[in-house]
Amino acid sequence: MAGKLVTVFGGSGFIGRHVVRQFAAAGWRVRIAERDTRKALFLKTAGDLGQISFIPASIMNDADVAAAVAGADAVINLVGVLYQRGRRSFQALHVDGAARVAKAATTAGVTHLVHLSALGASATSASAYARSKAAGEAAVQDAFPMAVILRPSVVFGPEDGFFNMFGALAVVSPILPFFTDIVPHADGGGGPRFQPVYVGDVAAAVLGAVTELGHCAEVYELGGPRVYDMRGIMNIVNRETMRRRWVCGIPFFIAEIKAFFLQFMPKPLLTPDQIKLLKQGNVLSGQAPGLEAFGLVPTAVEGIVGNYLKRFRPLQQNKRLRFAGRG
């Protein structure tokens, strides 16, 4: 099949699957590089026959990465973790892995490299995650100076781990808690602030960074059209799930105690480092170009989340809505 070739590391993930579909729809051949390619096979139908291919590759292995980028016109690195386990540390994936991909792309003569970082990446952050993201950016820029770096805020969409997590919580819990600097009080502060960005907009920006002129050697911050505090996020969850849960602020010191114990779970819901990251907030700095640089109008949370949070509504509410829709 003719057409340019893009290699996507992390293509089976939440953001990755949308990136794969964007490139496939634009006529690119897509090579998905995954440690376990079986996890990405569901994307075979994202393109025409032969348009989507798979290659087993660990971002921590030089030979694997070199094979994955060979012959590619563009490389996208979406690999990232929110907590560390064994060899899959922030250093190994966000820094060393990112550097490995960038160096291999340079050696292979790749034209475009897009590296997904995170809003709040900073060498001086209290969070090890944010520091590793900043170190990864520096490593990429050193090895591939023309790379495009994207820093999204919290990403939302049908498969997200953010709104869906709170939606599931609303089903089983009488309260929707959030962390704040104040003492527990339902009418207190609203907690950390976020600027959620739609996964479709992030994927479109990745495509634009490769296909549009003028995006080389640039850092972009990606956020939605509106800033919310955690109380506002919980209010959206309440409204879209049609639940009436008590939205309650919990002081950070209690969160830190919980996180200390939760971090030992196989897939921790919360870690001490994530608490440090939460305290920073996640809002655009205004010092870098954003979605508008790609000709994109940010998608509002309210126009999307109801479509997938409705599965958390009480059964009778969904039945009523379906019945009303027939009228």
Short mmCIF file of C-alpha atoms in Angstrom, two decimals:
data_model
loop_
_atom_site.label_atom_id
_atom_site.label_comp_id
_atom_site.label_asym_id
_atom_site.label_seq_id
_atom_site.Cartn_x
_atom_site.Cartn_y
_atom_site.Cartn_z
CA MET A 1 0.00 0.00 0.00
CA ALA A 2 1.37 3.41 -1.00
CA GLY A 3 1.53 6.35 1.37
CA LYS A 4 3.86 7.68 4.01
CA LEU A 5 4.68 5.60 7.07
CA VAL A 6 4.32 6.67 10.71
CA THR A 7 5.53 4.62 13.67
CA VAL A 8 3.49 5.08 16.84
CA PHE A 9 4.93 4.01 20.18
CA GLY A 10 2.08 3.46 22.64
CA GLY A 11 -0.51 3.19 19.90
CA SER A 12 -2.86 0.91 21.84
CA GLY A 13 -3.32 3.35 24.72
CA PHE A 14 -6.13 5.81 25.33
CA ILE A 15 -4.54 8.62 23.31
CA GLY A 16 -2.69 6.27 20.97
CA ARG A 17 -5.77 4.64 19.48
CA HIS A 18 -7.13 8.06 18.51
CA VAL A 19 -3.78 9.05 16.98
CA VAL A 20 -3.68 5.82 14.97
CA ARG A 21 -7.18 6.47 13.61
CA GLN A 22 -6.32 10.08 12.71
CA PHE A 23 -3.29 9.06 10.66
CA ALA A 24 -5.10 6.16 9.03
CA ALA A 25 -7.98 8.44 8.03
CA ALA A 26 -5.43 10.83 6.51
CA GLY A 27 -4.07 8.02 4.31
CA TRP A 28 -0.89 7.19 6.23
CA ARG A 29 0.41 3.69 6.74
CA VAL A 30 0.61 3.16 10.48
CA ARG A 31 3.09 0.91 12.26
CA ILE A 32 2.18 0.34 15.91
CA ALA A 33 5.14 -0.45 18.17
CA GLU A 34 4.09 -2.30 21.32
CA ARG A 35 5.75 -4.63 23.83
CA ASP A 36 2.81 -6.99 23.37
CA THR A 37 1.29 -6.47 19.93
CA ARG A 38 -1.77 -8.51 20.89
CA LYS A 39 -2.96 -5.50 22.90
CA ALA A 40 -3.10 -3.43 19.71
CA LEU A 41 -4.75 -5.92 17.34
CA PHE A 42 -8.15 -4.26 17.85
CA LEU A 43 -6.77 -1.36 15.78
CA LYS A 44 -6.36 -3.49 12.67
CA THR A 45 -9.79 -2.32 11.53
CA ALA A 46 -8.81 1.35 11.97
CA GLY A 47 -7.57 1.39 8.38
CA ASP A 48 -7.87 -0.38 5.06
CA LEU A 49 -6.40 -3.82 4.40
CA GLY A 50 -2.66 -3.66 5.04
CA GLN A 51 -2.71 -0.05 6.24
CA ILE A 52 -2.13 -0.89 9.91
CA SER A 53 0.86 -3.04 10.88
CA PHE A 54 2.35 -4.13 14.19
CA ILE A 55 5.88 -4.62 15.45
CA PRO A 56 6.90 -5.98 18.86
CA ALA A 57 9.11 -3.36 20.49
CA SER A 58 10.14 -2.30 23.96
CA ILE A 59 11.04 1.35 24.32
CA MET A 60 13.78 0.17 26.70
CA ASN A 61 15.58 -1.88 24.01
CA ASP A 62 17.88 -0.23 21.46
CA ALA A 63 17.45 -2.88 18.77
CA ASP A 64 13.67 -2.95 19.15
CA VAL A 65 13.37 0.82 18.80
CA ALA A 66 15.74 0.92 15.81
CA ALA A 67 13.69 -1.74 14.01
CA ALA A 68 10.44 0.05 14.82
CA VAL A 69 11.51 3.39 13.30
CA ALA A 70 13.33 1.98 10.26
CA GLY A 71 11.87 3.38 7.06
CA ALA A 72 9.38 5.64 8.83
CA ASP A 73 8.69 9.18 7.66
CA ALA A 74 7.38 10.19 11.07
CA VAL A 75 7.61 8.84 14.62
CA ILE A 76 5.18 9.50 17.47
CA ASN A 77 6.13 8.70 21.07
CA LEU A 78 3.12 8.45 23.39
CA VAL A 79 4.64 6.16 26.02
CA GLY A 80 4.11 7.23 29.62
CA VAL A 81 3.12 5.94 33.05
CA LEU A 82 1.53 7.60 36.09
CA TYR A 83 3.22 5.33 38.63
CA GLN A 84 6.44 3.32 38.75
CA ARG A 85 6.73 -0.46 38.91
CA GLY A 86 9.98 -2.40 38.71
CA ARG A 87 11.93 -1.65 35.54
CA ARG A 88 9.13 0.55 34.24
CA SER A 89 10.26 3.64 36.13
CA PHE A 90 9.81 7.29 35.20
CA GLN A 91 13.51 7.45 34.36
CA ALA A 92 13.42 4.34 32.16
CA LEU A 93 10.34 5.34 30.17
CA HIS A 94 10.01 9.13 30.26
CA VAL A 95 13.71 9.95 30.00
CA ASP A 96 15.83 7.05 28.74
CA GLY A 97 13.08 5.66 26.53
CA ALA A 98 12.29 9.06 25.05
CA ALA A 99 15.98 9.66 24.34
CA ARG A 100 16.27 6.21 22.73
CA VAL A 101 13.38 6.92 20.36
CA ALA A 102 14.75 10.36 19.44
CA LYS A 103 18.26 9.05 18.79
CA ALA A 104 16.95 6.17 16.69
CA ALA A 105 14.76 8.56 14.70
CA THR A 106 17.77 10.76 13.96
CA THR A 107 19.90 7.79 12.91
CA ALA A 108 17.12 6.47 10.66
CA GLY A 109 16.68 9.83 8.94
CA VAL A 110 13.11 10.31 10.13
CA THR A 111 11.67 13.66 9.05
CA HIS A 112 9.21 14.30 11.89
CA LEU A 113 9.20 13.36 15.57
CA VAL A 114 6.32 14.20 17.91
CA HIS A 115 6.86 13.61 21.62
CA LEU A 116 3.94 13.64 24.04
CA SER A 117 4.94 15.19 27.37
CA ALA A 118 2.61 16.63 30.01
CA LEU A 119 1.40 20.04 31.14
CA GLY A 120 3.33 20.98 34.27
CA ALA A 121 6.56 19.29 33.19
CA SER A 122 9.29 21.07 35.15
CA ALA A 123 12.79 20.32 36.32
CA THR A 124 11.99 22.03 39.63
CA SER A 125 8.66 20.33 40.34
CA ALA A 126 8.10 18.54 43.65
CA SER A 127 6.68 15.65 41.59
CA ALA A 128 9.08 13.02 40.25
CA TYR A 129 6.64 12.45 37.38
CA ALA A 130 6.75 16.11 36.30
CA ARG A 131 10.54 16.24 36.66
CA SER A 132 10.93 13.12 34.51
CA LYS A 133 8.70 14.62 31.84
CA ALA A 134 10.89 17.73 31.75
CA ALA A 135 14.05 15.61 31.56
CA GLY A 136 12.49 13.61 28.74
CA GLU A 137 11.75 16.78 26.80
CA ALA A 138 15.36 17.91 27.18
CA ALA A 139 16.66 14.51 26.04
CA VAL A 140 14.42 14.56 22.97
CA GLN A 141 15.40 18.10 22.02
CA ASP A 142 19.07 17.21 22.40
CA ALA A 143 18.84 14.12 20.17
CA PHE A 144 16.28 15.45 17.65
CA PRO A 145 16.33 19.29 17.72
CA MET A 146 13.43 19.62 15.27
CA ALA A 147 11.06 17.53 17.41
CA VAL A 148 7.60 18.82 18.27
CA ILE A 149 6.67 18.48 21.95
CA LEU A 150 3.05 18.48 23.07
CA ARG A 151 2.05 19.12 26.68
CA PRO A 152 -1.62 18.24 27.23
CA SER A 153 -3.60 18.95 30.37
CA VAL A 154 -5.85 16.16 31.68
CA VAL A 155 -7.16 14.35 28.60
CA PHE A 156 -10.81 13.32 28.47
CA GLY A 157 -12.73 11.07 26.11
CA PRO A 158 -14.79 7.86 26.05
CA GLU A 159 -11.99 5.62 27.35
CA ASP A 160 -10.44 8.09 29.81
CA GLY A 161 -9.37 7.22 33.32
CA PHE A 162 -10.49 10.56 34.75
CA PHE A 163 -14.22 11.22 34.31
CA ASN A 164 -14.92 7.49 34.05
CA MET A 165 -13.25 6.88 37.41
CA PHE A 166 -15.42 9.48 39.12
CA GLY A 167 -18.50 8.24 37.28
CA ALA A 168 -17.92 4.74 38.61
CA LEU A 169 -17.37 6.18 42.09
CA ALA A 170 -20.70 8.00 41.90
CA VAL A 171 -22.44 4.65 41.43
CA VAL A 172 -21.11 3.09 44.65
CA SER A 173 -20.33 6.01 46.97
CA PRO A 174 -22.62 8.56 48.67
CA ILE A 175 -19.90 11.20 48.36
CA LEU A 176 -17.63 12.50 45.61
CA PRO A 177 -14.48 13.61 47.43
CA PHE A 178 -11.75 15.89 46.15
CA PHE A 179 -8.51 17.03 47.72
CA THR A 180 -7.92 20.58 48.86
CA ASP A 181 -5.85 22.67 51.25
CA ILE A 182 -8.79 23.34 53.55
CA VAL A 183 -10.31 21.33 56.40
CA PRO A 184 -13.18 19.02 55.37
CA HIS A 185 -16.13 21.21 54.45
CA ALA A 186 -18.59 20.84 51.60
CA ASP A 187 -18.69 24.59 50.96
CA GLY A 188 -14.97 25.26 51.14
CA GLY A 189 -12.35 25.67 48.43
CA GLY A 190 -12.72 23.98 45.09
CA GLY A 191 -9.41 22.14 45.03
CA PRO A 192 -6.80 21.94 42.24
CA ARG A 193 -7.61 23.48 38.86
CA PHE A 194 -7.55 21.68 35.51
CA GLN A 195 -8.09 22.58 31.86
CA PRO A 196 -9.26 19.25 30.38
CA VAL A 197 -8.52 18.70 26.69
CA TYR A 198 -10.48 16.38 24.41
CA VAL A 199 -8.58 13.32 23.16
CA GLY A 200 -9.78 13.97 19.61
CA ASP A 201 -8.19 17.43 19.73
CA VAL A 202 -4.91 16.00 21.02
CA ALA A 203 -4.85 13.41 18.24
CA ALA A 204 -5.62 16.08 15.64
CA ALA A 205 -2.74 18.18 16.99
CA VAL A 206 -0.37 15.21 16.68
CA LEU A 207 -1.39 14.78 13.05
CA GLY A 208 -1.08 18.51 12.41
CA ALA A 209 2.39 18.60 13.96
CA VAL A 210 3.50 16.17 11.25
CA THR A 211 1.49 17.22 8.21
CA GLU A 212 1.36 21.01 8.54
CA LEU A 213 4.25 23.37 7.86
CA GLY A 214 5.85 25.49 10.56
CA HIS A 215 5.59 23.21 13.59
CA CYS A 216 9.18 22.00 13.92
CA ALA A 217 11.26 22.58 17.07
CA GLU A 218 8.29 23.90 19.03
CA VAL A 219 6.60 23.17 22.37
CA TYR A 220 2.80 23.38 22.56
CA GLU A 221 0.47 23.40 25.56
CA LEU A 222 -2.87 21.74 24.90
CA GLY A 223 -5.93 22.54 26.97
CA GLY A 224 -9.67 22.90 26.64
CA PRO A 225 -11.69 26.12 26.47
CA ARG A 226 -12.45 26.26 30.19
CA VAL A 227 -10.70 25.88 33.56
CA TYR A 228 -12.41 23.83 36.29
CA ASP A 229 -11.57 23.24 39.90
CA MET A 230 -12.16 19.76 41.30
CA ARG A 231 -15.49 20.80 42.78
CA GLY A 232 -16.61 21.82 39.29
CA ILE A 233 -15.45 18.48 37.87
CA MET A 234 -17.47 16.61 40.50
CA ASN A 235 -20.52 18.74 39.79
CA ILE A 236 -20.30 17.73 36.13
CA VAL A 237 -20.08 14.08 37.16
CA ASN A 238 -23.14 14.47 39.38
CA ARG A 239 -25.11 16.12 36.60
CA GLU A 240 -24.17 13.72 33.80
CA THR A 241 -24.64 10.57 35.90
CA MET A 242 -27.92 11.96 37.28
CA ARG A 243 -26.73 11.18 40.78
CA ARG A 244 -27.01 13.38 43.85
CA ARG A 245 -23.73 12.70 45.60
CA TRP A 246 -22.30 14.95 48.28
CA VAL A 247 -19.29 16.81 46.86
CA CYS A 248 -16.85 17.13 49.74
CA GLY A 249 -13.39 18.66 50.10
CA ILE A 250 -10.81 16.53 51.93
CA PRO A 251 -7.52 18.08 53.12
CA PHE A 252 -4.36 17.04 51.35
CA PHE A 253 -2.79 15.62 54.51
CA ILE A 254 -5.51 12.95 54.62
CA ALA A 255 -4.93 12.23 50.93
CA GLU A 256 -1.23 11.79 51.64
CA ILE A 257 -1.97 9.19 54.31
CA LYS A 258 -4.26 7.29 51.94
CA ALA A 259 -1.76 7.52 49.10
CA PHE A 260 1.01 6.07 51.26
CA PHE A 261 -0.93 2.81 51.57
CA LEU A 262 -2.54 2.81 48.13
CA GLN A 263 0.83 3.07 46.38
CA PHE A 264 1.53 -0.59 47.19
CA MET A 265 -1.45 -1.84 45.17
CA PRO A 266 -0.67 -3.53 41.82
CA LYS A 267 -2.48 -0.66 40.07
CA PRO A 268 -2.59 2.13 42.66
CA LEU A 269 -5.51 4.55 42.58
CA LEU A 270 -3.29 7.18 44.17
CA THR A 271 0.40 7.62 45.02
CA PRO A 272 2.28 10.21 47.10
CA ASP A 273 3.85 11.56 43.91
CA GLN A 274 0.44 12.04 42.33
CA ILE A 275 -0.60 14.11 45.35
CA LYS A 276 2.37 16.40 44.71
CA LEU A 277 1.31 16.65 41.08
CA LEU A 278 -2.30 17.44 42.05
CA LYS A 279 -1.15 20.32 44.24
CA GLN A 280 0.43 21.98 41.19
CA GLY A 281 -2.84 22.15 39.28
CA ASN A 282 -2.92 21.67 35.51
CA VAL A 283 -3.72 24.91 33.69
CA LEU A 284 -2.16 26.41 30.56
CA SER A 285 0.62 28.87 31.31
CA GLY A 286 -0.20 31.15 28.39
CA GLN A 287 3.50 31.17 27.50
CA ALA A 288 3.28 28.59 24.68
CA PRO A 289 1.11 28.17 21.57
CA GLY A 290 -1.83 25.80 21.85
CA LEU A 291 -4.50 24.07 19.79
CA GLU A 292 -5.21 27.25 17.86
CA ALA A 293 -1.77 26.94 16.24
CA PHE A 294 -3.12 23.82 14.49
CA GLY A 295 -6.33 25.56 13.45
CA LEU A 296 -8.29 23.67 16.10
CA VAL A 297 -11.11 25.00 18.26
CA PRO A 298 -10.91 23.32 21.70
CA THR A 299 -13.82 21.00 22.43
CA ALA A 300 -15.79 21.68 25.61
CA VAL A 301 -16.14 19.02 28.29
CA GLU A 302 -19.91 19.50 28.43
CA GLY A 303 -20.35 18.56 24.79
CA ILE A 304 -18.66 15.18 25.16
CA VAL A 305 -18.70 13.62 28.63
CA GLY A 306 -22.45 13.12 28.80
CA ASN A 307 -22.18 10.68 25.89
CA TYR A 308 -20.11 8.24 27.94
CA LEU A 309 -20.97 9.07 31.55
CA LYS A 310 -24.61 8.18 30.89
CA ARG A 311 -23.74 4.52 31.46
CA PHE A 312 -23.33 5.40 35.14
CA ARG A 313 -26.86 6.76 35.45
CA PRO A 314 -29.50 4.92 37.48
CA LEU A 315 -31.18 2.35 35.27
CA GLN A 316 -34.60 3.95 35.57
CA GLN A 317 -33.21 7.31 34.39
CA ASN A 318 -31.85 5.80 31.18
CA LYS A 319 -35.16 4.04 30.58
CA ARG A 320 -37.06 7.33 30.99
CA LEU A 321 -34.74 9.12 28.57
CA ARG A 322 -35.10 6.37 25.97
CA PHE A 323 -38.88 6.44 26.34
CA ALA A 324 -38.97 10.25 26.04
CA GLY A 325 -36.85 10.01 22.91
CA ARG A 326 -39.56 7.97 21.19
CA GLY A 327 -42.16 10.67 21.75
#
